[in-house]
């Protein structure tokens, strides 16, 4: 049943049950303690009265029959019942009004020792003593009225006080519970207002030391990660839609033209070749987009040693065939051997992208120079070509996705406009910098700069 209730309701019920249990235990303890304390007080008073009467009897032993017992007024202890009994014959020698329900039974009474016996409605203190070699028993009794009145008053007080305390406890507990859950409710309300269209909204964090604020901060961190993921998905969708539209339109146009009438095998082959080129372009674009959309963690947790000279040699080796097809010679000058903390595979992709661009846009029968060297406490990889160059106004735009310089907008370049965006992402994740120097129809030099402490 409790499982269907809210946490606030559950806490309130638990609070009431615990408080009620504590108050019942406390009330029972008070009741029992007061009962024992009052009973002990009565027995102590009876003990004092018994000893005082024995002293009076011993002082007036000749007047046992006529002496009067006025201790009730003397001690202001009411009611008080007194009788003196001769043990041998159980004969009552003298008595004030004494309840007949209390029997004349004196078993196991030691001499000069006060004993207490409890009957249904009375408590009796009695002592044995000798007068002229005769044993007498003095009995002093009182009923439980004092005790009963005291306990009855306490009972009514507890019956009155406990519900009041419980009511105030419920009100106080309810106030504390609702006050404590107010930030949680505000957090829930704020969360309801956050959806895929406004992931930039964040929860308010007032006090960084309490648990609710810490939870809100963690939720904000989660929202931030979700926002980044959504932005990547949206960017990927937008980029893919933008870049794939043109090749798909070309493919459709080629197919529609080929289907208008019967063609010979050469014409079909030409159409298929155009379609194949566009499909390869689509495939390369998708691969590049997926790379850019990949989780950042793969490039942020950089732990392995990356040997730059080896990576550079591998990149040159893999692109030699491509350079040969374009009649470009790749020259290398590896002056310094150094290493940084990074991802060898990703760094090779960055170097290959720059090197491929250098080869693609170099003038035929020219060369591309690749250098590794140490300068001013920095590790530098330099790739220099003798090509078409990049206009000054376009140099800051080449790292944008899908950007191509006007001179590079041709099928033979084979580019998707994403290569330099990929390079920029890889190098920045390694805390490096890219420096570009280019002149039109003279050539371009791209430098990758890494600090030596890495």
PDB file of C-alpha atoms in Angstrom, residues 226-423:
ATOM      1  CA  UNK A 226      23.106  15.616 -24.253  1.00  0.00           C
ATOM      2  CA  UNK A 227      23.108  19.062 -25.834  1.00  0.00           C
ATOM      3  CA  UNK A 228      26.513  18.408 -27.397  1.00  0.00           C
ATOM      4  CA  UNK A 229      25.290  15.027 -28.675  1.00  0.00           C
ATOM      5  CA  UNK A 230      22.097  16.535 -30.113  1.00  0.00           C
ATOM      6  CA  UNK A 231      24.091  19.322 -31.759  1.00  0.00           C
ATOM      7  CA  UNK A 232      26.385  16.736 -33.339  1.00  0.00           C
ATOM      8  CA  UNK A 233      23.413  14.737 -34.594  1.00  0.00           C
ATOM      9  CA  UNK A 234      21.716  17.857 -35.975  1.00  0.00           C
ATOM     10  CA  UNK A 235      24.967  19.069 -37.507  1.00  0.00           C
ATOM     11  CA  UNK A 236      25.597  15.669 -39.047  1.00  0.00           C
ATOM     12  CA  UNK A 237      22.070  15.574 -40.493  1.00  0.00           C
ATOM     13  CA  UNK A 238      22.368  19.110 -41.807  1.00  0.00           C
ATOM     14  CA  UNK A 239      25.828  18.556 -43.285  1.00  0.00           C
ATOM     15  CA  UNK A 240      24.877  15.212 -44.826  1.00  0.00           C
ATOM     16  CA  UNK A 241      21.690  16.655 -46.323  1.00  0.00           C
ATOM     17  CA  UNK A 242      23.570  19.654 -47.672  1.00  0.00           C
ATOM     18  CA  UNK A 243      26.502  17.768 -49.171  1.00  0.00           C
ATOM     19  CA  UNK A 244      24.731  14.649 -50.465  1.00  0.00           C
ATOM     20  CA  UNK A 245      22.022  16.527 -52.319  1.00  0.00           C
ATOM     21  CA  UNK A 246      24.241  17.518 -55.270  1.00  0.00           C
ATOM     22  CA  UNK A 247      25.760  14.077 -56.078  1.00  0.00           C
ATOM     23  CA  UNK A 248      22.357  12.408 -55.687  1.00  0.00           C
ATOM     24  CA  UNK A 249      20.862  14.953 -58.097  1.00  0.00           C
ATOM     25  CA  UNK A 250      23.666  14.248 -60.571  1.00  0.00           C
ATOM     26  CA  UNK A 251      23.128  10.473 -60.302  1.00  0.00           C
ATOM     27  CA  UNK A 252      19.383  10.865 -60.816  1.00  0.00           C
ATOM     28  CA  UNK A 253      19.916  13.139 -63.815  1.00  0.00           C
ATOM     29  CA  UNK A 254      22.381  10.749 -65.456  1.00  0.00           C
ATOM     30  CA  UNK A 255      20.033   7.785 -64.962  1.00  0.00           C
ATOM     31  CA  UNK A 256      16.995   9.717 -66.274  1.00  0.00           C
ATOM     32  CA  UNK A 257      18.929  10.777 -69.408  1.00  0.00           C
ATOM     33  CA  UNK A 258      20.158   7.191 -69.972  1.00  0.00           C
ATOM     34  CA  UNK A 259      16.589   5.838 -69.709  1.00  0.00           C
ATOM     35  CA  UNK A 260      14.998   8.253 -72.168  1.00  0.00           C
ATOM     36  CA  UNK A 261      16.024   6.106 -75.100  1.00  0.00           C
ATOM     37  CA  UNK A 262      18.104   3.083 -75.909  1.00  0.00           C
ATOM     38  CA  UNK A 263      21.834   3.676 -75.675  1.00  0.00           C
ATOM     39  CA  UNK A 264      24.871   1.799 -76.852  1.00  0.00           C
ATOM     40  CA  UNK A 265      27.196   0.082 -74.367  1.00  0.00           C
ATOM     41  CA  UNK A 266      29.732   2.933 -74.452  1.00  0.00           C
ATOM     42  CA  UNK A 267      27.121   5.503 -73.435  1.00  0.00           C
ATOM     43  CA  UNK A 268      25.850   3.253 -70.626  1.00  0.00           C
ATOM     44  CA  UNK A 269      29.416   2.799 -69.444  1.00  0.00           C
ATOM     45  CA  UNK A 270      29.910   6.580 -69.393  1.00  0.00           C
ATOM     46  CA  UNK A 271      26.722   6.989 -67.365  1.00  0.00           C
ATOM     47  CA  UNK A 272      27.761   4.256 -64.941  1.00  0.00           C
ATOM     48  CA  UNK A 273      31.233   5.806 -64.602  1.00  0.00           C
ATOM     49  CA  UNK A 274      29.712   9.186 -63.683  1.00  0.00           C
ATOM     50  CA  UNK A 275      27.377   7.482 -61.187  1.00  0.00           C
ATOM     51  CA  UNK A 276      30.307   5.504 -59.729  1.00  0.00           C
ATOM     52  CA  UNK A 277      32.334   8.693 -59.217  1.00  0.00           C
ATOM     53  CA  UNK A 278      29.425  10.327 -57.445  1.00  0.00           C
ATOM     54  CA  UNK A 279      28.807   7.235 -55.253  1.00  0.00           C
ATOM     55  CA  UNK A 280      32.486   7.226 -54.248  1.00  0.00           C
ATOM     56  CA  UNK A 281      32.164  10.909 -53.398  1.00  0.00           C
ATOM     57  CA  UNK A 282      29.090  10.171 -51.275  1.00  0.00           C
ATOM     58  CA  UNK A 283      30.928   7.351 -49.507  1.00  0.00           C
ATOM     59  CA  UNK A 284      33.940   9.564 -48.769  1.00  0.00           C
ATOM     60  CA  UNK A 285      31.691  12.360 -47.532  1.00  0.00           C
ATOM     61  CA  UNK A 286      29.814  10.023 -45.176  1.00  0.00           C
ATOM     62  CA  UNK A 287      33.104   8.612 -43.841  1.00  0.00           C
ATOM     63  CA  UNK A 288      34.441  12.111 -43.181  1.00  0.00           C
ATOM     64  CA  UNK A 289      31.197  13.248 -41.540  1.00  0.00           C
ATOM     65  CA  UNK A 290      31.178  10.205 -39.265  1.00  0.00           C
ATOM     66  CA  UNK A 291      34.744  10.947 -38.273  1.00  0.00           C
ATOM     67  CA  UNK A 292      33.862  14.528 -37.349  1.00  0.00           C
ATOM     68  CA  UNK A 293      30.756  13.403 -35.446  1.00  0.00           C
ATOM     69  CA  UNK A 294      32.648  10.728 -33.508  1.00  0.00           C
ATOM     70  CA  UNK A 295      32.714  10.908 -29.707  1.00  0.00           C
ATOM     71  CA  UNK A 296      35.319  13.371 -28.481  1.00  0.00           C
ATOM     72  CA  UNK A 297      36.552  10.916 -25.806  1.00  0.00           C
ATOM     73  CA  UNK A 298      38.619   8.981 -28.338  1.00  0.00           C
ATOM     74  CA  UNK A 299      40.753  12.093 -28.886  1.00  0.00           C
ATOM     75  CA  UNK A 300      40.697  13.547 -25.371  1.00  0.00           C
ATOM     76  CA  UNK A 301      42.201  10.592 -23.498  1.00  0.00           C
ATOM     77  CA  UNK A 302      45.657  10.836 -25.026  1.00  0.00           C
ATOM     78  CA  UNK A 303      48.108   8.502 -23.286  1.00  0.00           C
ATOM     79  CA  UNK A 304      50.309   6.700 -25.818  1.00  0.00           C
ATOM     80  CA  UNK A 305      53.636   7.895 -27.196  1.00  0.00           C
ATOM     81  CA  UNK A 306      53.433   9.056 -30.808  1.00  0.00           C
ATOM     82  CA  UNK A 307      56.755   9.090 -32.702  1.00  0.00           C
ATOM     83  CA  UNK A 308      56.361  11.928 -35.180  1.00  0.00           C
ATOM     84  CA  UNK A 309      59.258  10.903 -37.476  1.00  0.00           C
ATOM     85  CA  UNK A 310      57.814   7.404 -37.948  1.00  0.00           C
ATOM     86  CA  UNK A 311      54.286   8.736 -38.489  1.00  0.00           C
ATOM     87  CA  UNK A 312      55.545  11.212 -41.101  1.00  0.00           C
ATOM     88  CA  UNK A 313      57.510   8.525 -42.967  1.00  0.00           C
ATOM     89  CA  UNK A 314      54.428   6.243 -42.992  1.00  0.00           C
ATOM     90  CA  UNK A 315      52.230   9.055 -44.371  1.00  0.00           C
ATOM     91  CA  UNK A 316      54.757   9.792 -47.147  1.00  0.00           C
ATOM     92  CA  UNK A 317      55.062   6.097 -48.005  1.00  0.00           C
ATOM     93  CA  UNK A 318      51.282   5.632 -48.298  1.00  0.00           C
ATOM     94  CA  UNK A 319      50.895   8.644 -50.624  1.00  0.00           C
ATOM     95  CA  UNK A 320      53.883   8.010 -52.918  1.00  0.00           C
ATOM     96  CA  UNK A 321      51.733   6.126 -55.444  1.00  0.00           C
ATOM     97  CA  UNK A 322      49.167   8.944 -55.465  1.00  0.00           C
ATOM     98  CA  UNK A 323      51.944  11.502 -55.978  1.00  0.00           C
ATOM     99  CA  UNK A 324      53.425   9.442 -58.820  1.00  0.00           C
ATOM    100  CA  UNK A 325      50.085   9.396 -60.645  1.00  0.00           C
ATOM    101  CA  UNK A 326      50.123  13.209 -60.612  1.00  0.00           C
ATOM    102  CA  UNK A 327      53.799  13.510 -61.481  1.00  0.00           C
ATOM    103  CA  UNK A 328      54.648  15.021 -58.110  1.00  0.00           C
ATOM    104  CA  UNK A 329      57.838  14.229 -56.218  1.00  0.00           C
ATOM    105  CA  UNK A 330      57.745  13.998 -52.395  1.00  0.00           C
ATOM    106  CA  UNK A 331      60.955  15.107 -50.663  1.00  0.00           C
ATOM    107  CA  UNK A 332      61.595  14.748 -46.923  1.00  0.00           C
ATOM    108  CA  UNK A 333      63.995  16.358 -44.479  1.00  0.00           C
ATOM    109  CA  UNK A 334      63.710  14.759 -41.053  1.00  0.00           C
ATOM    110  CA  UNK A 335      66.231  16.669 -38.954  1.00  0.00           C
ATOM    111  CA  UNK A 336      64.968  15.901 -35.437  1.00  0.00           C
ATOM    112  CA  UNK A 337      63.423  12.766 -33.997  1.00  0.00           C
ATOM    113  CA  UNK A 338      60.809  13.508 -31.352  1.00  0.00           C
ATOM    114  CA  UNK A 339      57.663  12.132 -29.744  1.00  0.00           C
ATOM    115  CA  UNK A 340      54.526  13.539 -28.143  1.00  0.00           C
ATOM    116  CA  UNK A 341      51.616  12.128 -26.187  1.00  0.00           C
ATOM    117  CA  UNK A 342      48.943  11.400 -28.754  1.00  0.00           C
ATOM    118  CA  UNK A 343      47.179   9.026 -31.116  1.00  0.00           C
ATOM    119  CA  UNK A 344      49.505   7.859 -33.862  1.00  0.00           C
ATOM    120  CA  UNK A 345      46.653   6.832 -36.207  1.00  0.00           C
ATOM    121  CA  UNK A 346      44.856  10.172 -35.937  1.00  0.00           C
ATOM    122  CA  UNK A 347      48.053  12.187 -36.368  1.00  0.00           C
ATOM    123  CA  UNK A 348      48.845  10.182 -39.521  1.00  0.00           C
ATOM    124  CA  UNK A 349      45.354  10.990 -40.881  1.00  0.00           C
ATOM    125  CA  UNK A 350      46.020  14.708 -40.278  1.00  0.00           C
ATOM    126  CA  UNK A 351      49.429  14.603 -41.991  1.00  0.00           C
ATOM    127  CA  UNK A 352      48.067  12.564 -44.924  1.00  0.00           C
ATOM    128  CA  UNK A 353      45.167  14.995 -45.447  1.00  0.00           C
ATOM    129  CA  UNK A 354      47.557  17.964 -45.647  1.00  0.00           C
ATOM    130  CA  UNK A 355      49.998  16.034 -47.813  1.00  0.00           C
ATOM    131  CA  UNK A 356      47.228  14.873 -50.160  1.00  0.00           C
ATOM    132  CA  UNK A 357      46.011  18.459 -50.575  1.00  0.00           C
ATOM    133  CA  UNK A 358      49.578  19.553 -51.283  1.00  0.00           C
ATOM    134  CA  UNK A 359      49.903  16.862 -53.989  1.00  0.00           C
ATOM    135  CA  UNK A 360      46.436  17.517 -55.468  1.00  0.00           C
ATOM    136  CA  UNK A 361      46.956  21.246 -55.913  1.00  0.00           C
ATOM    137  CA  UNK A 362      50.636  21.278 -56.922  1.00  0.00           C
ATOM    138  CA  UNK A 363      51.708  22.087 -60.442  1.00  0.00           C
ATOM    139  CA  UNK A 364      52.639  19.057 -62.499  1.00  0.00           C
ATOM    140  CA  UNK A 365      56.306  17.932 -62.286  1.00  0.00           C
ATOM    141  CA  UNK A 366      56.822  19.956 -59.117  1.00  0.00           C
ATOM    142  CA  UNK A 367      57.745  18.688 -55.641  1.00  0.00           C
ATOM    143  CA  UNK A 368      56.314  18.646 -52.136  1.00  0.00           C
ATOM    144  CA  UNK A 369      58.743  19.075 -49.236  1.00  0.00           C
ATOM    145  CA  UNK A 370      58.018  17.477 -45.831  1.00  0.00           C
ATOM    146  CA  UNK A 371      60.179  18.539 -42.862  1.00  0.00           C
ATOM    147  CA  UNK A 372      60.344  17.670 -39.150  1.00  0.00           C
ATOM    148  CA  UNK A 373      62.408  19.928 -36.882  1.00  0.00           C
ATOM    149  CA  UNK A 374      62.705  21.507 -33.447  1.00  0.00           C
ATOM    150  CA  UNK A 375      62.450  25.294 -33.182  1.00  0.00           C
ATOM    151  CA  UNK A 376      62.091  27.556 -30.133  1.00  0.00           C
ATOM    152  CA  UNK A 377      61.064  24.704 -27.861  1.00  0.00           C
ATOM    153  CA  UNK A 378      58.399  23.551 -30.332  1.00  0.00           C
ATOM    154  CA  UNK A 379      58.106  20.432 -32.459  1.00  0.00           C
ATOM    155  CA  UNK A 380      57.176  21.345 -36.026  1.00  0.00           C
ATOM    156  CA  UNK A 381      55.951  19.334 -39.032  1.00  0.00           C
ATOM    157  CA  UNK A 382      56.122  21.411 -42.222  1.00  0.00           C
ATOM    158  CA  UNK A 383      54.533  20.490 -45.586  1.00  0.00           C
ATOM    159  CA  UNK A 384      55.402  22.817 -48.468  1.00  0.00           C
ATOM    160  CA  UNK A 385      54.124  22.606 -52.040  1.00  0.00           C
ATOM    161  CA  UNK A 386      54.694  24.516 -55.290  1.00  0.00           C
ATOM    162  CA  UNK A 387      51.066  24.745 -56.323  1.00  0.00           C
ATOM    163  CA  UNK A 388      48.116  26.981 -57.081  1.00  0.00           C
ATOM    164  CA  UNK A 389      48.125  28.502 -53.590  1.00  0.00           C
ATOM    165  CA  UNK A 390      45.220  29.991 -51.644  1.00  0.00           C
ATOM    166  CA  UNK A 391      43.928  33.537 -51.892  1.00  0.00           C
ATOM    167  CA  UNK A 392      44.492  35.673 -48.784  1.00  0.00           C
ATOM    168  CA  UNK A 393      40.764  36.203 -48.195  1.00  0.00           C
ATOM    169  CA  UNK A 394      40.130  32.466 -48.306  1.00  0.00           C
ATOM    170  CA  UNK A 395      42.913  31.279 -45.995  1.00  0.00           C
ATOM    171  CA  UNK A 396      40.833  31.624 -42.801  1.00  0.00           C
ATOM    172  CA  UNK A 397      37.961  29.642 -44.314  1.00  0.00           C
ATOM    173  CA  UNK A 398      39.680  26.441 -45.397  1.00  0.00           C
ATOM    174  CA  UNK A 399      39.139  24.803 -41.973  1.00  0.00           C
ATOM    175  CA  UNK A 400      35.370  25.183 -42.308  1.00  0.00           C
ATOM    176  CA  UNK A 401      33.402  22.058 -43.240  1.00  0.00           C
ATOM    177  CA  UNK A 402      32.609  21.675 -46.955  1.00  0.00           C
ATOM    178  CA  UNK A 403      34.614  24.756 -47.869  1.00  0.00           C
ATOM    179  CA  UNK A 404      36.569  24.543 -51.105  1.00  0.00           C
ATOM    180  CA  UNK A 405      38.532  27.317 -52.764  1.00  0.00           C
ATOM    181  CA  UNK A 406      37.174  28.307 -56.169  1.00  0.00           C
ATOM    182  CA  UNK A 407      40.217  26.863 -57.934  1.00  0.00           C
ATOM    183  CA  UNK A 408      39.754  23.516 -56.203  1.00  0.00           C
ATOM    184  CA  UNK A 409      36.148  23.003 -57.215  1.00  0.00           C
ATOM    185  CA  UNK A 410      36.696  20.278 -59.723  1.00  0.00           C
ATOM    186  CA  UNK A 411      36.075  16.563 -59.886  1.00  0.00           C
ATOM    187  CA  UNK A 412      39.712  15.701 -60.226  1.00  0.00           C
ATOM    188  CA  UNK A 413      40.589  16.986 -56.790  1.00  0.00           C
ATOM    189  CA  UNK A 414      38.439  14.246 -55.251  1.00  0.00           C
ATOM    190  CA  UNK A 415      37.867  16.303 -52.108  1.00  0.00           C
ATOM    191  CA  UNK A 416      34.806  16.579 -49.932  1.00  0.00           C
ATOM    192  CA  UNK A 417      35.709  19.876 -48.300  1.00  0.00           C
ATOM    193  CA  UNK A 418      36.097  18.106 -44.943  1.00  0.00           C
ATOM    194  CA  UNK A 419      39.790  17.210 -44.974  1.00  0.00           C
ATOM    195  CA  UNK A 420      41.107  20.391 -43.323  1.00  0.00           C
ATOM    196  CA  UNK A 421      38.211  20.397 -40.824  1.00  0.00           C
ATOM    197  CA  UNK A 422      39.344  16.905 -39.788  1.00  0.00           C
ATOM    198  CA  UNK A 423      42.960  18.104 -39.540  1.00  0.00           C
TER     199      UNK A 423
END
